[in-house]
PDB file of C-alpha atoms in Angstrom:
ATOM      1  CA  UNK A   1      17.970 -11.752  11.207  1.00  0.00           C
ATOM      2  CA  UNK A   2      17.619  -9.922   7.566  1.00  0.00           C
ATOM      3  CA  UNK A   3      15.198  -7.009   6.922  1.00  0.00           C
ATOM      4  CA  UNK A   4      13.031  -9.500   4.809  1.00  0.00           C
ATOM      5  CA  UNK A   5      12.744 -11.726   7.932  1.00  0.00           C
ATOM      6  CA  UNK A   6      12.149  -8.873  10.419  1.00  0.00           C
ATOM      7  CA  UNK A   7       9.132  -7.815   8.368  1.00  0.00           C
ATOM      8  CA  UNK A   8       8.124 -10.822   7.367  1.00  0.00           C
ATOM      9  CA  UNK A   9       7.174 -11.400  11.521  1.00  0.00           C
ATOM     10  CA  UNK A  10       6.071  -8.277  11.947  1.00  0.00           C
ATOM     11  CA  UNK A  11       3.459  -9.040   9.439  1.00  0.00           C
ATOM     12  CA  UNK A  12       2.391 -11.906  10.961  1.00  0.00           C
ATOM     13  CA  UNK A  13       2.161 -10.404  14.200  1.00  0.00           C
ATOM     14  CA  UNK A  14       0.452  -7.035  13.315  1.00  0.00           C
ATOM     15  CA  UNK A  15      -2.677  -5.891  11.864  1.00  0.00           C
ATOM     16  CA  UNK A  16      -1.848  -2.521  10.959  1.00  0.00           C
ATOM     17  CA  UNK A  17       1.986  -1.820  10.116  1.00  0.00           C
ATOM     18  CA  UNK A  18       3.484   1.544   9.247  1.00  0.00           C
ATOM     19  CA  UNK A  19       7.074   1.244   7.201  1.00  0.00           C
ATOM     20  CA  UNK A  20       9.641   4.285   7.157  1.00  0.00           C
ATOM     21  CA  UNK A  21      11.519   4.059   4.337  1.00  0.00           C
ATOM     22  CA  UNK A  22      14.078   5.600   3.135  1.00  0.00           C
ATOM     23  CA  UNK A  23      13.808   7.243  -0.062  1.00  0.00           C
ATOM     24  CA  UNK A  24      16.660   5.815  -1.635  1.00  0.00           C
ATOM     25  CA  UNK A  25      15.414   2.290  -1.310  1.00  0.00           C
ATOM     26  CA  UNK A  26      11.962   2.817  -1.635  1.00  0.00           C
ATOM     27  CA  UNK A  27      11.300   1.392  -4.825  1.00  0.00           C
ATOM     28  CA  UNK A  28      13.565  -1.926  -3.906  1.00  0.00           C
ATOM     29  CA  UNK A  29      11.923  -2.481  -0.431  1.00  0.00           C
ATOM     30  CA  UNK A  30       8.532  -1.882  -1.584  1.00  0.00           C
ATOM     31  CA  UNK A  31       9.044  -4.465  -4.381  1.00  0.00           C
ATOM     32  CA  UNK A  32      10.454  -6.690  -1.104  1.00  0.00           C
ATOM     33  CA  UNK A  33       7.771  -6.439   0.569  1.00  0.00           C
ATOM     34  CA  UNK A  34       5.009  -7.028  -2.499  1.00  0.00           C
ATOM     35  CA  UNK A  35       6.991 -10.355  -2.851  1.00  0.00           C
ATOM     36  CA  UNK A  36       6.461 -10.919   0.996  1.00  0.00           C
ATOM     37  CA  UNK A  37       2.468 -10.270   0.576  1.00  0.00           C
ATOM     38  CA  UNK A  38       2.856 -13.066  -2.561  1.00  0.00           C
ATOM     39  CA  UNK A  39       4.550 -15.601  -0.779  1.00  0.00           C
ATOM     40  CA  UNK A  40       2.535 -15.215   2.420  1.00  0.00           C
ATOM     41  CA  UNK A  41      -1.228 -14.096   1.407  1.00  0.00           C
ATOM     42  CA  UNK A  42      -3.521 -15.374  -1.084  1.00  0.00           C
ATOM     43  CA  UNK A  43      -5.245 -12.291  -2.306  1.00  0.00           C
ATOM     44  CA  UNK A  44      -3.385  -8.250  -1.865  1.00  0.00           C
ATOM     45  CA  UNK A  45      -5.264  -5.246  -2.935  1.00  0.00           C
ATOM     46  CA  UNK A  46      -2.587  -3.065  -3.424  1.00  0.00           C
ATOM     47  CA  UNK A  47      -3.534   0.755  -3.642  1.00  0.00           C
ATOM     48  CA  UNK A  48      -1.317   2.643  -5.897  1.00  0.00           C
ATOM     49  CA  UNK A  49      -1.997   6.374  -5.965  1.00  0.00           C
ATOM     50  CA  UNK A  50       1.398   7.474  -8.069  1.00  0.00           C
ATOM     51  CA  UNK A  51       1.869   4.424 -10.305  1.00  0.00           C
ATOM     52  CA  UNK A  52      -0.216   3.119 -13.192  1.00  0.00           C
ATOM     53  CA  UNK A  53      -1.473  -0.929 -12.746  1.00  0.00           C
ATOM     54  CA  UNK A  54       0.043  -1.244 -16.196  1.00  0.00           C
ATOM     55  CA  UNK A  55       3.467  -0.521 -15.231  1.00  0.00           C
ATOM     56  CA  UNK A  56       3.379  -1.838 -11.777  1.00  0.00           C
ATOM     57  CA  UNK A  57       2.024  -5.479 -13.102  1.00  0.00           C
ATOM     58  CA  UNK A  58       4.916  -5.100 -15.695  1.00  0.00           C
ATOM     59  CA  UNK A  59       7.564  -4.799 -12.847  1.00  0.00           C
ATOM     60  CA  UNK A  60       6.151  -6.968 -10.540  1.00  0.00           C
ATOM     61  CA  UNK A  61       6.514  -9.925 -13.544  1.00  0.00           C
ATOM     62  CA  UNK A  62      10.034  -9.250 -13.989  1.00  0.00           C
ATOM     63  CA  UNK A  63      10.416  -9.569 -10.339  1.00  0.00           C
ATOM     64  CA  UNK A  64       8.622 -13.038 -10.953  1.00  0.00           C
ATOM     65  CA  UNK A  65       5.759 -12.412  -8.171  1.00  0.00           C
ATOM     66  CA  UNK A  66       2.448 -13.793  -9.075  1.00  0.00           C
ATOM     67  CA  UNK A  67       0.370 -10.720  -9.624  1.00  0.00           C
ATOM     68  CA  UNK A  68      -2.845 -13.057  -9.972  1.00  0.00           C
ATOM     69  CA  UNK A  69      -2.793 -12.906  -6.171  1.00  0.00           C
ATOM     70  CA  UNK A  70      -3.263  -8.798  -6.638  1.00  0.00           C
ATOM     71  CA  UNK A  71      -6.227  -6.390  -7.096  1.00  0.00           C
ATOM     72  CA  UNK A  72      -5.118  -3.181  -8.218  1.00  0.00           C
ATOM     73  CA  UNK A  73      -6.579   0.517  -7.596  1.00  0.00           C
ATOM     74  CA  UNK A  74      -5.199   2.939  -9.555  1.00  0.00           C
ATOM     75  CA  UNK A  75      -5.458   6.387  -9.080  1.00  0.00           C
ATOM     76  CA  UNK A  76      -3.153   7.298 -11.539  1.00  0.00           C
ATOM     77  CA  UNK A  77      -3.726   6.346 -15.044  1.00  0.00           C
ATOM     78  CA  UNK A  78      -7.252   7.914 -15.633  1.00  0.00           C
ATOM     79  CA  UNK A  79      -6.247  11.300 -15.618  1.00  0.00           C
ATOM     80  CA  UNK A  80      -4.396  10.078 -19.093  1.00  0.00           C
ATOM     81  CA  UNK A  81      -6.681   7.860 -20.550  1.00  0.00           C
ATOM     82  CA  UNK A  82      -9.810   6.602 -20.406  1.00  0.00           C
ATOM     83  CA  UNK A  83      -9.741   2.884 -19.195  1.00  0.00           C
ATOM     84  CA  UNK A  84     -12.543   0.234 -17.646  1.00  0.00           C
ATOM     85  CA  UNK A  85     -11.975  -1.406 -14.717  1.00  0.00           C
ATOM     86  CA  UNK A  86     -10.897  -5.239 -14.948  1.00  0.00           C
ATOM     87  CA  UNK A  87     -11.084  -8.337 -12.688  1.00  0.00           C
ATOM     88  CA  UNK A  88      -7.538  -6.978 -11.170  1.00  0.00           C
ATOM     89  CA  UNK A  89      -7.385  -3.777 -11.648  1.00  0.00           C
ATOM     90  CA  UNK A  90     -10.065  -0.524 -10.270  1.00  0.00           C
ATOM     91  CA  UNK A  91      -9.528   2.722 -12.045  1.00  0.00           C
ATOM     92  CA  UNK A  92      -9.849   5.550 -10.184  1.00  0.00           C
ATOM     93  CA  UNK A  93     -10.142   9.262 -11.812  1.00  0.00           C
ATOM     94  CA  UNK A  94      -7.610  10.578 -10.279  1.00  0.00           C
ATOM     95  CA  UNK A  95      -5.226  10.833  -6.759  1.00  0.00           C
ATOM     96  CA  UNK A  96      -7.276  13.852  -5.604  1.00  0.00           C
ATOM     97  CA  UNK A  97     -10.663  11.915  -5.591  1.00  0.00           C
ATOM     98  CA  UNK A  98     -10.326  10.342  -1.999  1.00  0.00           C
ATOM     99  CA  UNK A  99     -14.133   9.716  -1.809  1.00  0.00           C
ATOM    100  CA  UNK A 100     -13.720   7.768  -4.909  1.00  0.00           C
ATOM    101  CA  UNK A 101     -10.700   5.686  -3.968  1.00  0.00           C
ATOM    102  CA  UNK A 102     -12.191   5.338  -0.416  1.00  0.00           C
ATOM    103  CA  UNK A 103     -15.228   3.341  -2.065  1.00  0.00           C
ATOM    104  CA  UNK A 104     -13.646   1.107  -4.109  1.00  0.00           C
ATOM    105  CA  UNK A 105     -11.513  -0.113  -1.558  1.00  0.00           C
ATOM    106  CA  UNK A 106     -14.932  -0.763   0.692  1.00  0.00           C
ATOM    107  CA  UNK A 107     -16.273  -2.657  -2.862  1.00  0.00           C
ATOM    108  CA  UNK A 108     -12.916  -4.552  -3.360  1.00  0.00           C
ATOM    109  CA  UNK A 109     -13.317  -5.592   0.480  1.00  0.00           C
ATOM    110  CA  UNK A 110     -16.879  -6.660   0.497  1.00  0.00           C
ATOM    111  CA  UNK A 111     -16.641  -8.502  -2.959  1.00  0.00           C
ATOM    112  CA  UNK A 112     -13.536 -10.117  -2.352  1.00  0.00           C
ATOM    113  CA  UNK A 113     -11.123 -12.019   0.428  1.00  0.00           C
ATOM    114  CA  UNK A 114      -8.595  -9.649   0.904  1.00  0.00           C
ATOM    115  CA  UNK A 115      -5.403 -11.120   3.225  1.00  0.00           C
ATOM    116  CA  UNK A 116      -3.645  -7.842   3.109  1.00  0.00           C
ATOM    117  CA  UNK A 117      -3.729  -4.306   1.712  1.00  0.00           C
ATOM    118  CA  UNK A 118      -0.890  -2.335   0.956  1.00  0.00           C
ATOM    119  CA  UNK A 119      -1.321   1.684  -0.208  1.00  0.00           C
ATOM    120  CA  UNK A 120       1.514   3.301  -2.101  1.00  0.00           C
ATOM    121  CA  UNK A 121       1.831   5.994  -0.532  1.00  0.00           C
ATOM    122  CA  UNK A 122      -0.638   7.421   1.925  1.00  0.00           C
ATOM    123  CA  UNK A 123       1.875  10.549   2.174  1.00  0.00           C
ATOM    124  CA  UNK A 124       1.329  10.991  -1.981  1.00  0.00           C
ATOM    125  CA  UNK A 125      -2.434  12.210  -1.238  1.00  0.00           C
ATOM    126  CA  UNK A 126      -0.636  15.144   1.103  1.00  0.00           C
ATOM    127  CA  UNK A 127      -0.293  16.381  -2.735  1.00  0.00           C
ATOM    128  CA  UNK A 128      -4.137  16.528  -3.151  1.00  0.00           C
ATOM    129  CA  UNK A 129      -5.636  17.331   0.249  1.00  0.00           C
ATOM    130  CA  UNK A 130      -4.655  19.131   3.738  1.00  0.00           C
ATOM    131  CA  UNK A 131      -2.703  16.601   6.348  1.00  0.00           C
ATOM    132  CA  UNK A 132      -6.635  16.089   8.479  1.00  0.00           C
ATOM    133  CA  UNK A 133      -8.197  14.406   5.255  1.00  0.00           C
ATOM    134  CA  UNK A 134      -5.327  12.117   5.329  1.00  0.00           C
ATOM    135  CA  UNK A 135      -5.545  11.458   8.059  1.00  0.00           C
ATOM    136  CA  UNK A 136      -9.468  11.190   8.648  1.00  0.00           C
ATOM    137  CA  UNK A 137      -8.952   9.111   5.464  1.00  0.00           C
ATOM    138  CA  UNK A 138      -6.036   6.323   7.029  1.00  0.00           C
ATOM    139  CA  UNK A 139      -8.169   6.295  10.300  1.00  0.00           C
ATOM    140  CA  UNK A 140     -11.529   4.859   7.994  1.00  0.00           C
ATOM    141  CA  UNK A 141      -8.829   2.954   5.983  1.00  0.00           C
ATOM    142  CA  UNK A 142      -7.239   1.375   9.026  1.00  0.00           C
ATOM    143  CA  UNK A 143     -10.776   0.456  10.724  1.00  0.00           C
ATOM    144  CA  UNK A 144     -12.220  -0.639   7.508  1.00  0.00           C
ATOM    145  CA  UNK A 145      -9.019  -3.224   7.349  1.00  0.00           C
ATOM    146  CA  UNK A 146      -9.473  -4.302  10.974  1.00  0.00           C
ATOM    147  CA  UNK A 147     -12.928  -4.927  10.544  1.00  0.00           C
ATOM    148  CA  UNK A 148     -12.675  -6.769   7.388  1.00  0.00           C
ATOM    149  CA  UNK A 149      -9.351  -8.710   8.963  1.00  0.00           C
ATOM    150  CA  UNK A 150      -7.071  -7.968   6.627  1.00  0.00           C
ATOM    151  CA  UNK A 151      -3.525  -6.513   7.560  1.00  0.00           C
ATOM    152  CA  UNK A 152      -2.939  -2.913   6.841  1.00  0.00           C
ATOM    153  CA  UNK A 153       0.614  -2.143   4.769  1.00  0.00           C
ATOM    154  CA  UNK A 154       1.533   1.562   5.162  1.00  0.00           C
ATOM    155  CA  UNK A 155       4.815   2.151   3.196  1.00  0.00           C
ATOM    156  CA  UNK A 156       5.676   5.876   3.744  1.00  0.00           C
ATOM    157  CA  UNK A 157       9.097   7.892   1.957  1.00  0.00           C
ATOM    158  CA  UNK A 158      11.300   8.363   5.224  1.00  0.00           C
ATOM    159  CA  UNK A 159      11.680  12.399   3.869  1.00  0.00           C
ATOM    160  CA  UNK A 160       8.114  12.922   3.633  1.00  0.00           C
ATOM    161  CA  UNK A 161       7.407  11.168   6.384  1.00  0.00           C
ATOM    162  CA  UNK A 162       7.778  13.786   9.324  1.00  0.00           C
ATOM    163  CA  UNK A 163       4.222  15.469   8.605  1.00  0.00           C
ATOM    164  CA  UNK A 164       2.132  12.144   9.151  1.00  0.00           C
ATOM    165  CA  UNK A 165       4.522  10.161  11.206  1.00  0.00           C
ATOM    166  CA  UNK A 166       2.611  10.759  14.621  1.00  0.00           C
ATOM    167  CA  UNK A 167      -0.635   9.871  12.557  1.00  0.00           C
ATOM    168  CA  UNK A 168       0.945   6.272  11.645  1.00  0.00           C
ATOM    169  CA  UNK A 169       1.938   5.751  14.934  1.00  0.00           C
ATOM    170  CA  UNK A 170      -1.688   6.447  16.079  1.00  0.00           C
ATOM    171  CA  UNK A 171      -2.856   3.826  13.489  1.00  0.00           C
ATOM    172  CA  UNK A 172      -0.291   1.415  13.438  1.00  0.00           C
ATOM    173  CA  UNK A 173       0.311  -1.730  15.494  1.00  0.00           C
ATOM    174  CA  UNK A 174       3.704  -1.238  14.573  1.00  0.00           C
ATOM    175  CA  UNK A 175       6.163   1.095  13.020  1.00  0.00           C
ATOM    176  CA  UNK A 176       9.327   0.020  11.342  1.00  0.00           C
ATOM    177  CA  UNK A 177      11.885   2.124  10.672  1.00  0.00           C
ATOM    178  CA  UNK A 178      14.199   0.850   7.764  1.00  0.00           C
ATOM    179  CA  UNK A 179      17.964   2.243   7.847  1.00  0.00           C
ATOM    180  CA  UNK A 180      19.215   3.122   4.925  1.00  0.00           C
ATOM    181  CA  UNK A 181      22.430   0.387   5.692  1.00  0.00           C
ATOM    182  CA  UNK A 182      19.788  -2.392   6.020  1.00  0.00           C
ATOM    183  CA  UNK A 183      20.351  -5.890   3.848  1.00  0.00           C
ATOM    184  CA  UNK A 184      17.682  -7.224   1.879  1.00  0.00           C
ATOM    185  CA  UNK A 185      17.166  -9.358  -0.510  1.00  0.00           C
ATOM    186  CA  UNK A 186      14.802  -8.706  -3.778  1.00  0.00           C
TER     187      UNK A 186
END
């Protein structure tokens, strides 16, 4: 059985999964599993709180996965420019407003059918706030999925994960933990 395979079940299995991953892969396995949420979900609010919409959409196309199934927040590219929010795409002001990004994924899950939600990376906001607003913040995030049935995606930078590990673990249905030797496909 292939990573892509192994995830792809737990996904189907799970509510709430947490993903080590290590840091040298993160970029390809995350990409993996955004074309796993395509193929498999009709509508993926994926948070990113490091990456502007702009540039993620960009990738994503040259990837080839349909990123009309997406809505994006984006935490990133207001504290550059000023930009409105689109059909796809919420704007945040920036990573360290938590109470911001907090409500607009509560309005993107009341207006909208969301199948899954992934956030990119929960362990970025350690940047921004101490490790109990994180985690206060992935416990409202987690319910707030559960309650609105739709499956929880909690990629997480093996290196950076030792300070919230034990909090996905709380959270988490499951926890996978990718090895760096693991084969994929993208």
């Amino acid at each position: 059985m292939t990573l892509n395979s192994d995830i792809e079940k737990s996904f189907i299995e799970n509510e709430i999964i947490g993903l080590i991953i290590p840091s040298v892969k993160y970029e390809e396995i995350l990409i993996m599993i955004t074309d796993i949420l395509s193929k498999n979900y009709d509508k993926i609010l994926y948070i990113s709180i490091n990456k502007p919409c702009e540039s993620l959409v960009s990738g994503l196309k040259k990837r080839k996965i349909d990123t009309d199934r997406f809505h994006f927040i984006d935490c990133i590219t207001r504290t550059k420019k000023n930009m409105l929010s689109t059909e796809n795409c919420t704007y945040i002001s920036s990573p360290g407003a938590l109470y911001e990004i907090h409500y607009a994924i509560l309005d993107v899950l009341r207006k909208q059918e969301i199948d899954a939600a992934l956030i990119d990376s929960p362990s970025s906001l350690l940047r921004y706030y101490e490790h109990m607003d994180v985690l206060k913040f992935m416990h409202l995030l987690t319910t707030e999925l559960i309650v609105s049935r739709c499956k929880g995606i909690f990629p997480f930078r093996k290196e950076s994960a030792r300070q919230v590990r034990r909090s996905i673990e709380m959270f988490a249905d499951k926890v996978i933990d990718i090895d760096a030797g693991s084969e994929f496909s993208v």
